[in-house]
C-alpha cells in the first residue's frame, strides 16, 4: 500500500540545476509514502539514446534505481523529448516502459495515462514530424549515428520546435476537445492523466470524468498524488488542487 504519484515534463537539462533538485525532492517524497511512480514523458529535455554518457542520464537512473530497489513500482511513457529512452536505460533504472496510452486501475477508477502530445491533433505539422520520429527505421538509423551527430541534430530540432511553438496559434498547441472526448469513450476511463501542454489544470468534465493535466517543472515542481483511500491532489505552481 502507499500513495501513487504521477509527474511529467520535468525537462531535466543538467544535474547542477534547480529542476534536478526538485526531481530529487520528489523521489524522497515517493520513498517515504509511495507505492508507485508514473513518469509520463519529457522527463528529459533531450534524450539521445541509452548509450548517452551524459552525467544527467546516469544520475536520474541512479535515483530511480534506488526507488525501484525499495520496492516502488516505476513506469515511464515516452514524451516528445525523450522518445528514444529504451530498454537498456529502463533495465538499469528499474522502469517499466508503457505504451503510448496505458489504462490502469486507480482504486475503484479506471485511469488512462498518456504524455498528451497525441491529443494535440490540431497541430498537423507536429503530428507529421511525430510520425517520422517514431518510425522504427528512423530511430534505428538515428541511434546508429555517433553521439556528437545526434547532439547536433537534437539542438537543431529544439530550435525548430521553439520557433514552431512561438509562431503557432495558442489553440493548436492545446489538446483537441473531440480527441479527448473520443479517448474517454474508447477507453471507458473516468480519468485521463497527461502532461505535455504545460497547462496544468483539473478539468471537470461531464459526470465523473476528469482530465488532469500535470504541470511542467522549469519554474516549480508538479505532481499528482493519489492516496490509498482514492483521494487525489494535484500540485502545480505552488498550488494544491483537490481532485473531486
Ligand atoms: Mn511534451
PDB file of C-alpha atoms and ligand atoms in Angstrom:
ATOM      1  CA  UNK A   1       0.000   0.000   0.000  1.00  0.00           C
ATOM      2  CA  UNK A   2       1.023   3.590  -0.383  1.00  0.00           C
ATOM      3  CA  UNK A   3       0.363   6.638  -2.486  1.00  0.00           C
ATOM      4  CA  UNK A   4       0.609   6.667  -6.271  1.00  0.00           C
ATOM      5  CA  UNK A   5       2.475   9.579  -7.825  1.00  0.00           C
ATOM      6  CA  UNK A   6       2.366  10.969 -11.368  1.00  0.00           C
ATOM      7  CA  UNK A   7       4.663  13.563 -12.908  1.00  0.00           C
ATOM      8  CA  UNK A   8       5.715  14.669 -16.374  1.00  0.00           C
ATOM      9  CA  UNK A   9       7.503  17.446 -18.221  1.00  0.00           C
ATOM     10  CA  UNK A  10      10.415  17.882 -15.864  1.00  0.00           C
ATOM     11  CA  UNK A  11      12.548  18.807 -18.872  1.00  0.00           C
ATOM     12  CA  UNK A  12      15.714  17.966 -16.955  1.00  0.00           C
ATOM     13  CA  UNK A  13      18.797  19.526 -18.521  1.00  0.00           C
ATOM     14  CA  UNK A  14      21.641  19.012 -16.026  1.00  0.00           C
ATOM     15  CA  UNK A  15      22.458  17.639 -12.595  1.00  0.00           C
ATOM     16  CA  UNK A  16      23.615  21.069 -11.388  1.00  0.00           C
ATOM     17  CA  UNK A  17      20.215  22.638 -11.863  1.00  0.00           C
ATOM     18  CA  UNK A  18      17.223  23.509  -9.648  1.00  0.00           C
ATOM     19  CA  UNK A  19      14.957  21.180 -11.653  1.00  0.00           C
ATOM     20  CA  UNK A  20      17.152  18.242 -10.729  1.00  0.00           C
ATOM     21  CA  UNK A  21      16.874  19.249  -7.063  1.00  0.00           C
ATOM     22  CA  UNK A  22      13.075  19.268  -7.443  1.00  0.00           C
ATOM     23  CA  UNK A  23      13.249  15.815  -9.019  1.00  0.00           C
ATOM     24  CA  UNK A  24      15.386  14.557  -6.109  1.00  0.00           C
ATOM     25  CA  UNK A  25      12.868  16.022  -3.660  1.00  0.00           C
ATOM     26  CA  UNK A  26      10.022  14.188  -5.387  1.00  0.00           C
ATOM     27  CA  UNK A  27      11.999  10.936  -5.233  1.00  0.00           C
ATOM     28  CA  UNK A  28      12.475  11.430  -1.483  1.00  0.00           C
ATOM     29  CA  UNK A  29       8.754  12.066  -1.080  1.00  0.00           C
ATOM     30  CA  UNK A  30       7.874   8.933  -3.052  1.00  0.00           C
ATOM     31  CA  UNK A  31      10.348   6.913  -0.991  1.00  0.00           C
ATOM     32  CA  UNK A  32       8.528   7.949   2.191  1.00  0.00           C
ATOM     33  CA  UNK A  33       4.951   7.012   1.346  1.00  0.00           C
ATOM     34  CA  UNK A  34       4.747   5.878  -2.265  1.00  0.00           C
ATOM     35  CA  UNK A  35       3.978   2.512  -3.811  1.00  0.00           C
ATOM     36  CA  UNK A  36       4.254   3.668  -7.435  1.00  0.00           C
ATOM     37  CA  UNK A  37       5.579   6.490  -9.568  1.00  0.00           C
ATOM     38  CA  UNK A  38       4.378   7.117 -13.122  1.00  0.00           C
ATOM     39  CA  UNK A  39       6.575   9.372 -15.239  1.00  0.00           C
ATOM     40  CA  UNK A  40       4.513  10.496 -18.203  1.00  0.00           C
ATOM     41  CA  UNK A  41       7.167  11.734 -20.554  1.00  0.00           C
ATOM     42  CA  UNK A  42       9.527  14.654 -21.143  1.00  0.00           C
ATOM     43  CA  UNK A  43      11.445  13.797 -18.006  1.00  0.00           C
ATOM     44  CA  UNK A  44      14.470  14.837 -20.069  1.00  0.00           C
ATOM     45  CA  UNK A  45      14.716  17.989 -22.171  1.00  0.00           C
ATOM     46  CA  UNK A  46      16.583  15.892 -24.699  1.00  0.00           C
ATOM     47  CA  UNK A  47      17.388  12.199 -24.869  1.00  0.00           C
ATOM     48  CA  UNK A  48      19.813  10.866 -27.439  1.00  0.00           C
ATOM     49  CA  UNK A  49      19.821   7.168 -26.698  1.00  0.00           C
ATOM     50  CA  UNK A  50      20.549   4.772 -23.854  1.00  0.00           C
ATOM     51  CA  UNK A  51      24.262   4.854 -24.734  1.00  0.00           C
ATOM     52  CA  UNK A  52      24.472   8.596 -23.957  1.00  0.00           C
ATOM     53  CA  UNK A  53      27.267   9.216 -21.451  1.00  0.00           C
ATOM     54  CA  UNK A  54      25.675  12.437 -20.149  1.00  0.00           C
ATOM     55  CA  UNK A  55      26.029  12.519 -16.317  1.00  0.00           C
ATOM     56  CA  UNK A  56      22.380  13.615 -16.072  1.00  0.00           C
ATOM     57  CA  UNK A  57      21.121  10.379 -17.601  1.00  0.00           C
ATOM     58  CA  UNK A  58      23.270   8.374 -15.182  1.00  0.00           C
ATOM     59  CA  UNK A  59      22.142  10.450 -12.170  1.00  0.00           C
ATOM     60  CA  UNK A  60      18.449  10.057 -12.993  1.00  0.00           C
ATOM     61  CA  UNK A  61      18.988   6.335 -13.441  1.00  0.00           C
ATOM     62  CA  UNK A  62      20.628   6.058 -10.003  1.00  0.00           C
ATOM     63  CA  UNK A  63      17.776   7.894  -8.251  1.00  0.00           C
ATOM     64  CA  UNK A  64      15.124   5.796  -9.956  1.00  0.00           C
ATOM     65  CA  UNK A  65      17.007   2.563  -9.281  1.00  0.00           C
ATOM     66  CA  UNK A  66      17.064   3.394  -5.559  1.00  0.00           C
ATOM     67  CA  UNK A  67      13.269   3.728  -5.592  1.00  0.00           C
ATOM     68  CA  UNK A  68      12.854   0.511  -7.575  1.00  0.00           C
ATOM     69  CA  UNK A  69      15.141  -1.330  -5.139  1.00  0.00           C
ATOM     70  CA  UNK A  70      12.966  -0.025  -2.300  1.00  0.00           C
ATOM     71  CA  UNK A  71      10.008  -1.823  -3.892  1.00  0.00           C
ATOM     72  CA  UNK A  72       8.355   1.143  -5.607  1.00  0.00           C
ATOM     73  CA  UNK A  73       6.826   0.350  -8.993  1.00  0.00           C
ATOM     74  CA  UNK A  74       8.204   2.730 -11.609  1.00  0.00           C
ATOM     75  CA  UNK A  75       6.602   3.282 -15.000  1.00  0.00           C
ATOM     76  CA  UNK A  76       7.520   5.567 -17.854  1.00  0.00           C
ATOM     77  CA  UNK A  77       5.783   6.644 -21.018  1.00  0.00           C
ATOM     78  CA  UNK A  78       7.634   8.493 -23.762  1.00  0.00           C
ATOM     79  CA  UNK A  79       7.313  12.222 -24.285  1.00  0.00           C
ATOM     80  CA  UNK A  80       8.188  14.066 -27.452  1.00  0.00           C
ATOM     81  CA  UNK A  81      11.638  14.876 -25.992  1.00  0.00           C
ATOM     82  CA  UNK A  82      12.652  11.521 -24.562  1.00  0.00           C
ATOM     83  CA  UNK A  83      11.016   9.126 -27.022  1.00  0.00           C
ATOM     84  CA  UNK A  84      14.373   7.369 -27.517  1.00  0.00           C
ATOM     85  CA  UNK A  85      14.517   6.145 -23.937  1.00  0.00           C
ATOM     86  CA  UNK A  86      14.797   2.419 -24.397  1.00  0.00           C
ATOM     87  CA  UNK A  87      15.094  -0.996 -22.818  1.00  0.00           C
ATOM     88  CA  UNK A  88      18.694  -0.578 -21.650  1.00  0.00           C
ATOM     89  CA  UNK A  89      18.008   2.527 -19.558  1.00  0.00           C
ATOM     90  CA  UNK A  90      14.735   1.033 -18.323  1.00  0.00           C
ATOM     91  CA  UNK A  91      16.532  -2.075 -17.122  1.00  0.00           C
ATOM     92  CA  UNK A  92      19.219  -0.001 -15.369  1.00  0.00           C
ATOM     93  CA  UNK A  93      16.708   2.303 -13.694  1.00  0.00           C
ATOM     94  CA  UNK A  94      14.108  -0.347 -12.903  1.00  0.00           C
ATOM     95  CA  UNK A  95      11.443   1.233 -15.084  1.00  0.00           C
ATOM     96  CA  UNK A  96       8.565  -0.416 -16.856  1.00  0.00           C
ATOM     97  CA  UNK A  97       8.036   1.130 -20.307  1.00  0.00           C
ATOM     98  CA  UNK A  98       4.383   1.836 -21.048  1.00  0.00           C
ATOM     99  CA  UNK A  99       2.690   2.088 -24.426  1.00  0.00           C
ATOM    100  CA  UNK A 100       1.660   5.494 -25.761  1.00  0.00           C
ATOM    101  CA  UNK A 101      -1.580   5.027 -23.847  1.00  0.00           C
ATOM    102  CA  UNK A 102      -1.958   2.889 -20.757  1.00  0.00           C
ATOM    103  CA  UNK A 103      -5.042   2.112 -18.711  1.00  0.00           C
ATOM    104  CA  UNK A 104      -4.615   1.475 -15.003  1.00  0.00           C
ATOM    105  CA  UNK A 105      -6.982   0.789 -12.151  1.00  0.00           C
ATOM    106  CA  UNK A 106      -6.668   3.547  -9.601  1.00  0.00           C
ATOM    107  CA  UNK A 107      -8.676   2.309  -6.649  1.00  0.00           C
ATOM    108  CA  UNK A 108     -12.210   1.985  -7.973  1.00  0.00           C
ATOM    109  CA  UNK A 109     -11.497   4.173 -11.016  1.00  0.00           C
ATOM    110  CA  UNK A 110     -10.128   3.443 -14.417  1.00  0.00           C
ATOM    111  CA  UNK A 111      -7.492   5.966 -15.445  1.00  0.00           C
ATOM    112  CA  UNK A 112      -5.915   6.444 -18.827  1.00  0.00           C
ATOM    113  CA  UNK A 113      -2.333   7.697 -18.877  1.00  0.00           C
ATOM    114  CA  UNK A 114      -0.536   9.311 -21.769  1.00  0.00           C
ATOM    115  CA  UNK A 115       2.015  12.017 -22.446  1.00  0.00           C
ATOM    116  CA  UNK A 116      -0.593  14.157 -24.203  1.00  0.00           C
ATOM    117  CA  UNK A 117       1.039  15.113 -27.488  1.00  0.00           C
ATOM    118  CA  UNK A 118      -1.171  12.694 -29.425  1.00  0.00           C
ATOM    119  CA  UNK A 119      -4.226  14.702 -28.283  1.00  0.00           C
ATOM    120  CA  UNK A 120      -2.930  17.867 -29.947  1.00  0.00           C
ATOM    121  CA  UNK A 121      -4.406  16.837 -33.290  1.00  0.00           C
ATOM    122  CA  UNK A 122      -4.863  20.426 -34.497  1.00  0.00           C
ATOM    123  CA  UNK A 123      -1.089  20.752 -34.733  1.00  0.00           C
ATOM    124  CA  UNK A 124      -0.826  18.971 -38.060  1.00  0.00           C
ATOM    125  CA  UNK A 125       2.819  19.909 -38.565  1.00  0.00           C
ATOM    126  CA  UNK A 126       3.824  18.410 -35.217  1.00  0.00           C
ATOM    127  CA  UNK A 127       1.830  15.205 -35.791  1.00  0.00           C
ATOM    128  CA  UNK A 128       3.611  14.729 -39.114  1.00  0.00           C
ATOM    129  CA  UNK A 129       7.040  15.135 -37.501  1.00  0.00           C
ATOM    130  CA  UNK A 130       5.977  12.795 -34.713  1.00  0.00           C
ATOM    131  CA  UNK A 131       5.141  10.025 -37.179  1.00  0.00           C
ATOM    132  CA  UNK A 132       8.582  10.365 -38.710  1.00  0.00           C
ATOM    133  CA  UNK A 133      10.447  10.333 -35.387  1.00  0.00           C
ATOM    134  CA  UNK A 134       8.531   7.339 -34.064  1.00  0.00           C
ATOM    135  CA  UNK A 135       9.170   5.150 -37.100  1.00  0.00           C
ATOM    136  CA  UNK A 136      11.415   2.229 -36.025  1.00  0.00           C
ATOM    137  CA  UNK A 137      13.566   2.605 -39.133  1.00  0.00           C
ATOM    138  CA  UNK A 138      14.218   6.317 -38.492  1.00  0.00           C
ATOM    139  CA  UNK A 139      15.094   5.548 -34.876  1.00  0.00           C
ATOM    140  CA  UNK A 140      17.474   2.739 -35.809  1.00  0.00           C
ATOM    141  CA  UNK A 141      19.283   5.000 -38.286  1.00  0.00           C
ATOM    142  CA  UNK A 142      19.450   7.856 -35.789  1.00  0.00           C
ATOM    143  CA  UNK A 143      20.767   5.674 -32.982  1.00  0.00           C
ATOM    144  CA  UNK A 144      23.457   4.301 -35.305  1.00  0.00           C
ATOM    145  CA  UNK A 145      24.964   7.797 -35.630  1.00  0.00           C
ATOM    146  CA  UNK A 146      27.765   8.959 -33.306  1.00  0.00           C
ATOM    147  CA  UNK A 147      26.615  10.840 -30.195  1.00  0.00           C
ATOM    148  CA  UNK A 148      28.093  14.125 -31.448  1.00  0.00           C
ATOM    149  CA  UNK A 149      25.955  13.958 -34.583  1.00  0.00           C
ATOM    150  CA  UNK A 150      22.878  13.093 -32.526  1.00  0.00           C
ATOM    151  CA  UNK A 151      23.566  16.038 -30.205  1.00  0.00           C
ATOM    152  CA  UNK A 152      23.790  18.408 -33.142  1.00  0.00           C
ATOM    153  CA  UNK A 153      20.535  17.076 -34.599  1.00  0.00           C
ATOM    154  CA  UNK A 154      18.756  17.423 -31.249  1.00  0.00           C
ATOM    155  CA  UNK A 155      19.919  21.027 -30.803  1.00  0.00           C
ATOM    156  CA  UNK A 156      18.617  21.880 -34.252  1.00  0.00           C
ATOM    157  CA  UNK A 157      15.312  20.090 -33.603  1.00  0.00           C
ATOM    158  CA  UNK A 158      14.840  22.019 -30.347  1.00  0.00           C
ATOM    159  CA  UNK A 159      15.451  25.322 -32.136  1.00  0.00           C
ATOM    160  CA  UNK A 160      12.884  24.390 -34.782  1.00  0.00           C
ATOM    161  CA  UNK A 161      10.438  23.313 -32.104  1.00  0.00           C
ATOM    162  CA  UNK A 162      10.835  26.652 -30.254  1.00  0.00           C
ATOM    163  CA  UNK A 163      10.250  28.556 -33.474  1.00  0.00           C
ATOM    164  CA  UNK A 164       7.143  26.463 -34.178  1.00  0.00           C
ATOM    165  CA  UNK A 165       5.821  26.934 -30.630  1.00  0.00           C
ATOM    166  CA  UNK A 166       6.376  30.688 -30.891  1.00  0.00           C
ATOM    167  CA  UNK A 167       4.630  31.044 -34.252  1.00  0.00           C
ATOM    168  CA  UNK A 168       1.780  28.527 -33.964  1.00  0.00           C
ATOM    169  CA  UNK A 169      -1.583  29.706 -32.681  1.00  0.00           C
ATOM    170  CA  UNK A 170      -2.062  29.053 -28.955  1.00  0.00           C
ATOM    171  CA  UNK A 171      -5.205  26.961 -29.575  1.00  0.00           C
ATOM    172  CA  UNK A 172      -3.486  24.378 -31.771  1.00  0.00           C
ATOM    173  CA  UNK A 173      -0.861  23.767 -29.066  1.00  0.00           C
ATOM    174  CA  UNK A 174      -3.556  22.527 -26.696  1.00  0.00           C
ATOM    175  CA  UNK A 175      -5.495  19.285 -26.798  1.00  0.00           C
ATOM    176  CA  UNK A 176      -8.335  18.869 -29.273  1.00  0.00           C
ATOM    177  CA  UNK A 177     -11.655  18.555 -27.416  1.00  0.00           C
ATOM    178  CA  UNK A 178     -13.025  15.942 -29.834  1.00  0.00           C
ATOM    179  CA  UNK A 179      -9.878  13.830 -29.453  1.00  0.00           C
ATOM    180  CA  UNK A 180     -10.299  13.963 -25.664  1.00  0.00           C
ATOM    181  CA  UNK A 181     -13.994  13.018 -25.862  1.00  0.00           C
ATOM    182  CA  UNK A 182     -13.187  10.115 -28.188  1.00  0.00           C
ATOM    183  CA  UNK A 183     -10.492   8.854 -25.833  1.00  0.00           C
ATOM    184  CA  UNK A 184     -12.886   8.894 -22.876  1.00  0.00           C
ATOM    185  CA  UNK A 185     -15.408   6.919 -24.967  1.00  0.00           C
ATOM    186  CA  UNK A 186     -12.909   4.397 -26.336  1.00  0.00           C
ATOM    187  CA  UNK A 187     -11.154   3.685 -23.069  1.00  0.00           C
ATOM    188  CA  UNK A 188     -14.077   3.836 -20.674  1.00  0.00           C
ATOM    189  CA  UNK A 189     -11.764   5.753 -18.355  1.00  0.00           C
ATOM    190  CA  UNK A 190     -13.095   8.150 -15.749  1.00  0.00           C
ATOM    191  CA  UNK A 191      -9.806   9.999 -15.550  1.00  0.00           C
ATOM    192  CA  UNK A 192      -7.345  10.963 -18.237  1.00  0.00           C
ATOM    193  CA  UNK A 193      -3.988  11.987 -16.830  1.00  0.00           C
ATOM    194  CA  UNK A 194      -1.446  13.674 -19.076  1.00  0.00           C
ATOM    195  CA  UNK A 195       1.093  16.463 -19.395  1.00  0.00           C
ATOM    196  CA  UNK A 196       2.780  17.926 -22.453  1.00  0.00           C
ATOM    197  CA  UNK A 197       0.739  21.110 -22.880  1.00  0.00           C
ATOM    198  CA  UNK A 198       2.324  22.888 -19.889  1.00  0.00           C
ATOM    199  CA  UNK A 199      -1.178  23.994 -18.948  1.00  0.00           C
ATOM    200  CA  UNK A 200      -1.639  22.310 -15.580  1.00  0.00           C
ATOM    201  CA  UNK A 201      -5.270  22.099 -14.547  1.00  0.00           C
ATOM    202  CA  UNK A 202      -8.063  19.947 -13.257  1.00  0.00           C
ATOM    203  CA  UNK A 203     -10.785  19.842 -15.932  1.00  0.00           C
ATOM    204  CA  UNK A 204     -14.122  18.679 -14.536  1.00  0.00           C
ATOM    205  CA  UNK A 205     -15.988  17.213 -17.465  1.00  0.00           C
ATOM    206  CA  UNK A 206     -19.370  15.531 -17.625  1.00  0.00           C
ATOM    207  CA  UNK A 207     -20.272  13.197 -14.778  1.00  0.00           C
ATOM    208  CA  UNK A 208     -17.238  11.779 -13.041  1.00  0.00           C
ATOM    209  CA  UNK A 209     -14.909  12.417 -15.971  1.00  0.00           C
ATOM    210  CA  UNK A 210     -11.802  14.369 -15.116  1.00  0.00           C
ATOM    211  CA  UNK A 211      -8.907  15.443 -17.272  1.00  0.00           C
ATOM    212  CA  UNK A 212      -5.923  16.026 -15.043  1.00  0.00           C
ATOM    213  CA  UNK A 213      -3.093  17.950 -16.669  1.00  0.00           C
ATOM    214  CA  UNK A 214       0.293  17.753 -14.980  1.00  0.00           C
ATOM    215  CA  UNK A 215       2.453  20.853 -14.998  1.00  0.00           C
ATOM    216  CA  UNK A 216       5.932  21.446 -16.347  1.00  0.00           C
ATOM    217  CA  UNK A 217       8.831  21.812 -13.935  1.00  0.00           C
ATOM    218  CA  UNK A 218      11.132  24.595 -15.112  1.00  0.00           C
ATOM    219  CA  UNK A 219       9.668  27.041 -12.560  1.00  0.00           C
ATOM    220  CA  UNK A 220       8.142  24.723  -9.934  1.00  0.00           C
ATOM    221  CA  UNK A 221       7.564  21.046  -9.301  1.00  0.00           C
ATOM    222  CA  UNK A 222       4.239  19.480 -10.295  1.00  0.00           C
ATOM    223  CA  UNK A 223       2.764  16.118  -9.473  1.00  0.00           C
ATOM    224  CA  UNK A 224      -0.474  14.270  -8.830  1.00  0.00           C
ATOM    225  CA  UNK A 225      -0.748  12.197  -5.669  1.00  0.00           C
ATOM    226  CA  UNK A 226      -3.462   9.589  -5.235  1.00  0.00           C
ATOM    227  CA  UNK A 227      -3.718   8.286  -1.678  1.00  0.00           C
ATOM    228  CA  UNK A 228      -4.726   4.785  -0.577  1.00  0.00           C
ATOM    229  CA  UNK A 229      -8.295   5.962   0.034  1.00  0.00           C
ATOM    230  CA  UNK A 230      -8.557   7.235  -3.557  1.00  0.00           C
ATOM    231  CA  UNK A 231      -8.378  10.907  -2.642  1.00  0.00           C
ATOM    232  CA  UNK A 232      -6.194  12.863  -5.022  1.00  0.00           C
ATOM    233  CA  UNK A 233      -4.342  16.144  -5.064  1.00  0.00           C
ATOM    234  CA  UNK A 234      -2.724  17.952  -7.977  1.00  0.00           C
ATOM    235  CA  UNK A 235       0.244  20.191  -7.196  1.00  0.00           C
ATOM    236  CA  UNK A 236       1.467  22.846  -9.614  1.00  0.00           C
ATOM    237  CA  UNK A 237       2.917  26.361  -9.434  1.00  0.00           C
ATOM    238  CA  UNK A 238       2.965  26.118  -5.639  1.00  0.00           C
ATOM    239  CA  UNK A 239      -0.770  25.384  -5.589  1.00  0.00           C
ATOM    240  CA  UNK A 240      -2.667  22.312  -4.424  1.00  0.00           C
ATOM    241  CA  UNK A 241      -5.955  21.354  -6.077  1.00  0.00           C
ATOM    242  CA  UNK A 242      -8.108  18.567  -4.681  1.00  0.00           C
ATOM    243  CA  UNK A 243      -9.387  16.273  -7.438  1.00  0.00           C
ATOM    244  CA  UNK A 244     -13.034  15.539  -6.743  1.00  0.00           C
TER     245      UNK A 244
HETATM  246 MN1  LIG B   1       5.857  17.080 -24.385  1.00  0.00          MN
END
